[in-house]
Short mmCIF file of C-alpha atoms in Angstrom, two decimals:
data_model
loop_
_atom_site.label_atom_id
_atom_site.label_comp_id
_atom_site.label_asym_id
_atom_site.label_seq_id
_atom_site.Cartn_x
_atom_site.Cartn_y
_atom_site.Cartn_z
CA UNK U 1191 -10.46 17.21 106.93
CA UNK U 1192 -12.25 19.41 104.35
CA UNK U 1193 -11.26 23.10 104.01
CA UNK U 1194 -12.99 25.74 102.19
CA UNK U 1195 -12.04 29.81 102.25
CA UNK U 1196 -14.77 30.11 105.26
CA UNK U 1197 -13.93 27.22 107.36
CA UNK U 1198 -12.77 24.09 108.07
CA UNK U 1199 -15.18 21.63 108.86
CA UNK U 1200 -13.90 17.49 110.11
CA UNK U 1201 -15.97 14.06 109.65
CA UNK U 1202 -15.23 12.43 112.96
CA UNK U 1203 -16.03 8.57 113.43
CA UNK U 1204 -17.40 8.05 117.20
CA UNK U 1205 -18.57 5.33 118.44
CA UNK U 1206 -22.09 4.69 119.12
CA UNK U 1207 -22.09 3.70 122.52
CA UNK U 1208 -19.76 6.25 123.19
CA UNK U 1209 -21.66 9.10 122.61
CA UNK U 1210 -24.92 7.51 124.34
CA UNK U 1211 -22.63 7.79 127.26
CA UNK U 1212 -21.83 11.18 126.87
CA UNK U 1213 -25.18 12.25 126.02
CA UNK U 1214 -26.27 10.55 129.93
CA UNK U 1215 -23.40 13.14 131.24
CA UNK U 1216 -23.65 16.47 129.09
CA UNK U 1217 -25.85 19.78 130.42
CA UNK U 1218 -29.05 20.11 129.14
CA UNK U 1219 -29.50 23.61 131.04
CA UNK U 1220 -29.67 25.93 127.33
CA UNK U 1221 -28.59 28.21 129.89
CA UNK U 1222 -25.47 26.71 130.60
CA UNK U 1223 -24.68 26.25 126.58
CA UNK U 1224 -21.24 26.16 127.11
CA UNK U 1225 -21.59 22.59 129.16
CA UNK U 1226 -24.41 21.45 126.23
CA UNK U 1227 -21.64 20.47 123.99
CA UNK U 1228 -18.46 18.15 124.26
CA UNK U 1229 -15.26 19.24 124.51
CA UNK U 1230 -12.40 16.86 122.67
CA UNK U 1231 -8.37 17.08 122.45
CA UNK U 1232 -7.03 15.11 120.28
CA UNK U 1233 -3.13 13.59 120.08
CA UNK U 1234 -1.56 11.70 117.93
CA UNK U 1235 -2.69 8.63 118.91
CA UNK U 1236 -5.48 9.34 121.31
CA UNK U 1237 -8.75 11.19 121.92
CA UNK U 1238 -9.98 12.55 124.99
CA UNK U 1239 -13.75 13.58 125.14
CA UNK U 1240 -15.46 15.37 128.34
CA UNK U 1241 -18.90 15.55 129.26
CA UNK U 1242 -20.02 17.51 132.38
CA UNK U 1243 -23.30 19.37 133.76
CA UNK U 1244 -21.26 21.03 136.29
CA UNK U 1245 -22.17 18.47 139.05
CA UNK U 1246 -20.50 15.60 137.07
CA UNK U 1247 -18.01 15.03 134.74
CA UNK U 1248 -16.98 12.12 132.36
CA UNK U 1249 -13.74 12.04 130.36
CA UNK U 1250 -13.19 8.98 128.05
CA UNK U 1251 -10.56 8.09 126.10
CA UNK U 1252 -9.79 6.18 123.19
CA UNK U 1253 -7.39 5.47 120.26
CA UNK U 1254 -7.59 8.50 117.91
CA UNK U 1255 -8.63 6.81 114.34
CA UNK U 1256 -7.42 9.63 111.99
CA UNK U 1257 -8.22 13.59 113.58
CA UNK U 1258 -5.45 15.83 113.16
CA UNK U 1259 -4.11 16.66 117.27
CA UNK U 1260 -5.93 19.85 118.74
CA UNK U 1261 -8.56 20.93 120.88
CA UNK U 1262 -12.46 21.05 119.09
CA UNK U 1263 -15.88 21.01 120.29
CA UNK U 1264 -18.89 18.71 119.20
CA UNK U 1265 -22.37 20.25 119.17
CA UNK U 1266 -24.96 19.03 122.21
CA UNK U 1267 -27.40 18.47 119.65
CA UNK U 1268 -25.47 16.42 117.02
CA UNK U 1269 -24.41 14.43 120.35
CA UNK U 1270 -27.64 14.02 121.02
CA UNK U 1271 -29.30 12.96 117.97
CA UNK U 1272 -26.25 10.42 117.41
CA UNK U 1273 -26.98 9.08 120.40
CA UNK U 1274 -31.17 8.73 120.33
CA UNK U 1275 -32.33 8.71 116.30
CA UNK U 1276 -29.02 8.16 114.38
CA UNK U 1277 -30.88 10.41 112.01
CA UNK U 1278 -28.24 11.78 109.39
CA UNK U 1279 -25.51 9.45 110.43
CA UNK U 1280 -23.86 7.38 108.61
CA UNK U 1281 -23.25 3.87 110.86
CA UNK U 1282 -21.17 1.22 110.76
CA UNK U 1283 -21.78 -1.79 113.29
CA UNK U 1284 -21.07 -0.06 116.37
CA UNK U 1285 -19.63 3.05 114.18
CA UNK U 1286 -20.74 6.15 113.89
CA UNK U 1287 -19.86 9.04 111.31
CA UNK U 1288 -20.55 12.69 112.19
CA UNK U 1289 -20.63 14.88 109.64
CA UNK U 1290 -19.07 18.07 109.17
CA UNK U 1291 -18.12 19.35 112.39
CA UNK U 1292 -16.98 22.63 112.66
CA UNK U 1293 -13.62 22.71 115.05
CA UNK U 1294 -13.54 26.18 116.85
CA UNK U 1295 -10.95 27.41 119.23
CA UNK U 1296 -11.49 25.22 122.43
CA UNK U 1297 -14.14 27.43 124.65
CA UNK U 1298 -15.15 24.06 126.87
CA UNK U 1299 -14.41 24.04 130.73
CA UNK U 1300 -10.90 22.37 131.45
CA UNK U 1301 -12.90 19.31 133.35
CA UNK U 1302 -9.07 18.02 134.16
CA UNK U 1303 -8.86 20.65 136.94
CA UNK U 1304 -11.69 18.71 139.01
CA UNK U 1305 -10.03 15.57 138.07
CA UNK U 1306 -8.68 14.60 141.53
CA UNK U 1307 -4.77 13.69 141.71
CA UNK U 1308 -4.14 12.77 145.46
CA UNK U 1309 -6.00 11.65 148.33
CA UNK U 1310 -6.35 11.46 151.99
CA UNK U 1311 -9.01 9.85 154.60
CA UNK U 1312 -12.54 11.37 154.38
CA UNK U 1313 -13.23 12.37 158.16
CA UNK U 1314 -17.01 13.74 157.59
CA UNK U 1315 -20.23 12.25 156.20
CA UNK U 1316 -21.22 13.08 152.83
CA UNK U 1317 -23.84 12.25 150.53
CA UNK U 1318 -24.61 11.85 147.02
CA UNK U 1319 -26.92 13.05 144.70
CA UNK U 1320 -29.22 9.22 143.70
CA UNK U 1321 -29.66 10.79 139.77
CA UNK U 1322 -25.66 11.35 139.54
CA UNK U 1323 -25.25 7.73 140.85
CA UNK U 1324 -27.94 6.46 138.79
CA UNK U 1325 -26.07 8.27 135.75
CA UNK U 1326 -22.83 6.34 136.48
CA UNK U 1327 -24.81 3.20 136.52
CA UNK U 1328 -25.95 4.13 132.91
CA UNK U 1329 -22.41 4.94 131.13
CA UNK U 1330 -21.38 2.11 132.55
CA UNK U 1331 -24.17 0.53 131.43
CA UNK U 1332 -23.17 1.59 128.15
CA UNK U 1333 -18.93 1.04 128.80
CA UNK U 1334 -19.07 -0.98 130.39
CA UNK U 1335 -17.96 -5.21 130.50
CA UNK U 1336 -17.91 -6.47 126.49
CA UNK U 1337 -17.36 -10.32 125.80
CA UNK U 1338 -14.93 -11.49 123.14
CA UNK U 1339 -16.97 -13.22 120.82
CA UNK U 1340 -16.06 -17.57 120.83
CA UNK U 1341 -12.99 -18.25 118.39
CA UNK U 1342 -11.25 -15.06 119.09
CA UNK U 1343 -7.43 -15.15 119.33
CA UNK U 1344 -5.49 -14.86 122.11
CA UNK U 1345 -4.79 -11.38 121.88
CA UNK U 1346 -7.83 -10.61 121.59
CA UNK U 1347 -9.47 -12.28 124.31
CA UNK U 1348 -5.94 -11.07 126.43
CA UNK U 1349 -7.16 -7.47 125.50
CA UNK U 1350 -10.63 -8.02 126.47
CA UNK U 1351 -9.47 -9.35 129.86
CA UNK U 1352 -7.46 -6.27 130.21
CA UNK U 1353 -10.65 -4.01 129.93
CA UNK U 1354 -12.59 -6.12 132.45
CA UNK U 1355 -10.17 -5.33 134.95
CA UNK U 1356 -11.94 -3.80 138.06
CA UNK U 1357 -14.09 -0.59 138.70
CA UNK U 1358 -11.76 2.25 140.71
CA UNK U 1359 -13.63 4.63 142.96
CA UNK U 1360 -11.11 7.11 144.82
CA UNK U 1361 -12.27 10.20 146.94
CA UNK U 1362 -9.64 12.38 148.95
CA UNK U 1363 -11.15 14.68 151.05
CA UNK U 1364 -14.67 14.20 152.36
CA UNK U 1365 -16.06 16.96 150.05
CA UNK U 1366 -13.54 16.48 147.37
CA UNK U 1367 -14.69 14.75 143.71
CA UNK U 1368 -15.00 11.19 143.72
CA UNK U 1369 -13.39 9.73 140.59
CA UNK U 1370 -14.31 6.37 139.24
CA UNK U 1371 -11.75 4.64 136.50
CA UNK U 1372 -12.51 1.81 134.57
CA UNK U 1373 -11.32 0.69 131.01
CA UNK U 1374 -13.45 -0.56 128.19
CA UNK U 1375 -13.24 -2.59 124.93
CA UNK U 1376 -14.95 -1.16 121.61
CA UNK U 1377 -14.28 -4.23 120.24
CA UNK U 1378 -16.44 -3.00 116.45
CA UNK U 1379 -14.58 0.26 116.45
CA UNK U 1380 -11.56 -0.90 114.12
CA UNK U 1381 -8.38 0.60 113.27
CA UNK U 1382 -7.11 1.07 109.76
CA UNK U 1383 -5.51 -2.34 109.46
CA UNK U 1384 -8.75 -4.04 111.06
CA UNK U 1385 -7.19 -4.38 114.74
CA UNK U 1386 -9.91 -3.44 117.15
CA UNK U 1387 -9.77 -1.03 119.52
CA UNK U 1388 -9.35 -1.94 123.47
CA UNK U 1389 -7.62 0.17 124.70
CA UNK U 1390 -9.90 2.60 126.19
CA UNK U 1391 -10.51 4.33 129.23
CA UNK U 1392 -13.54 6.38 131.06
CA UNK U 1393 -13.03 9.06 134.29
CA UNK U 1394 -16.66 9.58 135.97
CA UNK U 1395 -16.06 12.49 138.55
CA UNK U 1396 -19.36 13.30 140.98
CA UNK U 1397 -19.54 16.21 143.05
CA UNK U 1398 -20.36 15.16 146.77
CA UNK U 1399 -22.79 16.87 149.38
CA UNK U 1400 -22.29 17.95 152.91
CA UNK U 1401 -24.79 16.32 155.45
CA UNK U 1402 -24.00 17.53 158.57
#
């Protein structure tokens, strides 16, 4: 992190694909600004970044490759032009390096409080909206299965195996959230001493719709 006496601004390394998924899940609505952006809370060890339009949600997270731990928010449109152009990025393989983003004091929706924690039987018929489910289908699209290239070791391929376990959907109530779980590899995102990262993991929550 760089300071200055007006601000302090962070270079955080995100990985491509990630942020094309995010960008699939993030408002566009400029009058919703507030869901435009993407909220991230950092640990020690781990980042957590949300994407929502209010209808949807998507929290991933992965293996936190250097921020200092709080709670910041990444511009909409540096999201987006990461995602689309890459213009003014600097990129790595499947890398990524946004520049000078100013952390503020986290103003993003707490999308954990839809994030559904027990469940019971539907009992009514419910629908879903075809774009959110169409939207699932393209994050996963984009975190979804990764092969282990031939000659890996057996760590990594034991990794690898671990993040092609099976796609979770879960739904309590019959107009509760559905959450789908799933992990992922980001197998050209690499740690400081060159391990790569596959440890990763991606909520999806979609907002159902009564028929009857």
């Amino acid at each position: 992190m760089n300071e200055d006496s007006d601000h302090t601004t962070l270079a955080l390394q995100v990985p491509y694909k990630v942020a094309r998924a995010l960008e699939v899940v993030r408002s566009k609505d400029p009058t919703r600004y507030n869901l435009c952006d993407v909220g991230l809370t950092a640990s020690d060890h781990l980042l957590w970044l949300y994407a929502t339009d209010g209808h949807r949600a998507l929290k991933l997270e992965i293996p936190n490759p250097g921020l200092d731990p709080g709670r910041y928010i990444l511009p909409g449109d540096d999201i987006k032009r990461l995602a689309k152009t890459g213009a003014g990025i600097l990129r790595h393989s499947d890398r990524v390096l946004v520049p000078n983003v100013e952390p503020e004091e986290a103003k993003y929706p707490d999308v954990e409080q839809v994030i559904p924690t027990r469940y019971r039987t539907a009992a009514q018929v419910i629908g879903f909206d075809p774009e959110y489910l169409r939207s699932l289908a393209d994050v996963f699209k984009e975190l979804g299965r990764e092969s282990v290239p031939k000659g890996s070791d057996s760590g990594l391929k034991r990794l690898s195996a671990q993040a092609n376990r099976p796609v979770s959907w879960c739904q309590g109530d019959a107009l509760s959230p559905v959450k789908v779980t799933w992990d992922f590899a980001l197998s050209d995102f690499e740690s400081p001493d060159g391990q790569p990262r596959l440890n990763c993991h991606a909520t999806f929550i979609i907002m159902p719709m009564r028929l009857d």
